[in-house]
PDB file of C-alpha atoms in Angstrom:
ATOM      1  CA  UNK A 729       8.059  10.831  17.871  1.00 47.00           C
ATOM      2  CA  UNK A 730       7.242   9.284  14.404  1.00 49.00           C
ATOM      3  CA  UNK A 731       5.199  12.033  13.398  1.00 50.00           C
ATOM      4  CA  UNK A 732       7.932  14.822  14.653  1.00 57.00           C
ATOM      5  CA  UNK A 733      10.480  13.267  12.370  1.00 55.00           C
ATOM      6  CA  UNK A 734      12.669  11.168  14.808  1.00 58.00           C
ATOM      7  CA  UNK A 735      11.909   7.582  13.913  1.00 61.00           C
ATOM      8  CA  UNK A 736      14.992   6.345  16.052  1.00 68.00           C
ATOM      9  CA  UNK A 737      13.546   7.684  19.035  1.00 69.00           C
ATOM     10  CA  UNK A 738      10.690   6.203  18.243  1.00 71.00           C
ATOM     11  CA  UNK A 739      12.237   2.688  17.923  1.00 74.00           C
ATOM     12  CA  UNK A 740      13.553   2.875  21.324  1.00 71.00           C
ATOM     13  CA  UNK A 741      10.150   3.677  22.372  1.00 72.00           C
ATOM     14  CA  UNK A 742       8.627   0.854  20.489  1.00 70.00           C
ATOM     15  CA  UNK A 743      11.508  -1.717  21.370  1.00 74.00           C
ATOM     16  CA  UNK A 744      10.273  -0.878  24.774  1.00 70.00           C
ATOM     17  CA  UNK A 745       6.713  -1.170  25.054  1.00 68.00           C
ATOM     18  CA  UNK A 746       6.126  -4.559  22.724  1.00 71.00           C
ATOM     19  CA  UNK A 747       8.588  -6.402  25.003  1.00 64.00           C
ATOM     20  CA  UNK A 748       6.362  -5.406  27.662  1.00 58.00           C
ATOM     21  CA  UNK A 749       3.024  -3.869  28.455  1.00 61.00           C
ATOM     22  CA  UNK A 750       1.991  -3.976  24.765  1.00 60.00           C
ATOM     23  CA  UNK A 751       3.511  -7.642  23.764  1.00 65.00           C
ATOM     24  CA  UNK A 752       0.199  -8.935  22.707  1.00 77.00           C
ATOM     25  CA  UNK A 753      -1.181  -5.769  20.740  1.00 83.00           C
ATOM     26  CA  UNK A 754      -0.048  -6.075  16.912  1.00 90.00           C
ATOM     27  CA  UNK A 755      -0.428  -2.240  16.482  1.00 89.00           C
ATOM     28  CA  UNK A 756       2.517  -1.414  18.548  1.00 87.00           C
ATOM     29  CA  UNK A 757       4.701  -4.312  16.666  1.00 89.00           C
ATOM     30  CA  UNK A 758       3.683  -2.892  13.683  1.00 94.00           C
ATOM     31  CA  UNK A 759       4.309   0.786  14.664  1.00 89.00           C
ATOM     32  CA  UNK A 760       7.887  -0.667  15.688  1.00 89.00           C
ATOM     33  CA  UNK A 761       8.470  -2.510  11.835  1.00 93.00           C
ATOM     34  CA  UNK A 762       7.633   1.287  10.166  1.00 92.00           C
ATOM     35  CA  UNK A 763       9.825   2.936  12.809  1.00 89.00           C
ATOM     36  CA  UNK A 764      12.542   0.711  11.698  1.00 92.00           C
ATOM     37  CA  UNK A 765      12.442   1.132   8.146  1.00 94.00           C
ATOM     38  CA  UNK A 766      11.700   4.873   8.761  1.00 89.00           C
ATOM     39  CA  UNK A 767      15.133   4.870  10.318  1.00 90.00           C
ATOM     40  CA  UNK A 768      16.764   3.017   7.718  1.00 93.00           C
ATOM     41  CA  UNK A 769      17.205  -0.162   9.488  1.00 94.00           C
ATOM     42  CA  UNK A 770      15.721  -2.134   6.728  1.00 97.00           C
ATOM     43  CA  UNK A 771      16.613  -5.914   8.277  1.00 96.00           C
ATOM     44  CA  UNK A 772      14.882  -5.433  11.580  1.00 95.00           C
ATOM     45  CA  UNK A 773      12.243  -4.076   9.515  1.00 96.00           C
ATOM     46  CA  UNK A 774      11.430  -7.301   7.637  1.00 97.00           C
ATOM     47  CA  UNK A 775      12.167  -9.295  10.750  1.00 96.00           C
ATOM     48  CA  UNK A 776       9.565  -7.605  12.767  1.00 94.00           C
ATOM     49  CA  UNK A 777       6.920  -7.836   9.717  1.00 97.00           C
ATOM     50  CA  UNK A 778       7.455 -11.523   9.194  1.00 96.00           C
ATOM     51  CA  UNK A 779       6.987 -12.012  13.644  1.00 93.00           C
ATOM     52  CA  UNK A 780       4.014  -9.894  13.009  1.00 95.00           C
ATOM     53  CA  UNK A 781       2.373 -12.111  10.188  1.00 95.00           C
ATOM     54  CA  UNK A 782       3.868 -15.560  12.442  1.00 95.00           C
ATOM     55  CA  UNK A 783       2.301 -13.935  15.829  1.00 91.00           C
ATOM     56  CA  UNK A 784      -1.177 -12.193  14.628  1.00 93.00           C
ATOM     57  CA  UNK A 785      -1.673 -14.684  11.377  1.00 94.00           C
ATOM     58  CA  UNK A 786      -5.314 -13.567  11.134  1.00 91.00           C
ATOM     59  CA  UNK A 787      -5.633 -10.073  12.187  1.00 93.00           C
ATOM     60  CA  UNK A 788      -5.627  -7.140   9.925  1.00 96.00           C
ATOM     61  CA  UNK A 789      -2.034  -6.041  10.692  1.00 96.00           C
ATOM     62  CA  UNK A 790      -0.743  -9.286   9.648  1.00 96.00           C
ATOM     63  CA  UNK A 791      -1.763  -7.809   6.539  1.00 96.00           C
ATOM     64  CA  UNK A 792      -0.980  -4.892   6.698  1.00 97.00           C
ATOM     65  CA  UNK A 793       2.745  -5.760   7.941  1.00 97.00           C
ATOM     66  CA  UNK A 794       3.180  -8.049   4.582  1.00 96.00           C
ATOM     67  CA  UNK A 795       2.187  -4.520   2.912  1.00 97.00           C
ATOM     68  CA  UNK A 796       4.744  -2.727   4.437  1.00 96.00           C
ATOM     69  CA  UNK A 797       7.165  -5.380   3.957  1.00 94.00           C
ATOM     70  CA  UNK A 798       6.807  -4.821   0.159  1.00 95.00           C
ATOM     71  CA  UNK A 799       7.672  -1.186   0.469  1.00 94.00           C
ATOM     72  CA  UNK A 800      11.292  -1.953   1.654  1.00 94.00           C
ATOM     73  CA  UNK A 801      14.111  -1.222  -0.275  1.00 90.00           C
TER      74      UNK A 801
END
């Protein structure tokens, strides 16, 4: 959905699987942060960045999530 230019489907899609089947995989919370800023929704954005970097402190998407979160508006 991301990729086909519909990042609010996307979210919904996202929203969905991190609160369940994919709730310990930082991938899919990261994939969720971009979708939101994709869509414009800039404060769930940073919220979901800063849970990343709180909930995965050591992995590489930690990182990569405090990246993003410097690309925000």
């Amino acid at each position: 959905l991301m990729a086909r230019g519909k990042p609010v489907h996307a979210v919904r899609e996202y929203v969905a699987s991190t609160g369940a089947t994919c709730a310990g995989f930082p991938e899919g919370h990261l994939a969720l942060g971009i979708a939101y800023a994709k869509s414009g929704q800039y404060s769930l954005a940073r919220k979901k960045f800063v849970e990343i970097k709180q909930l995965f402190p050591d992995s590489p998407v930690a990182y990569q999530a405090v990246a993003q979160m410097k690309e925000i508006p």
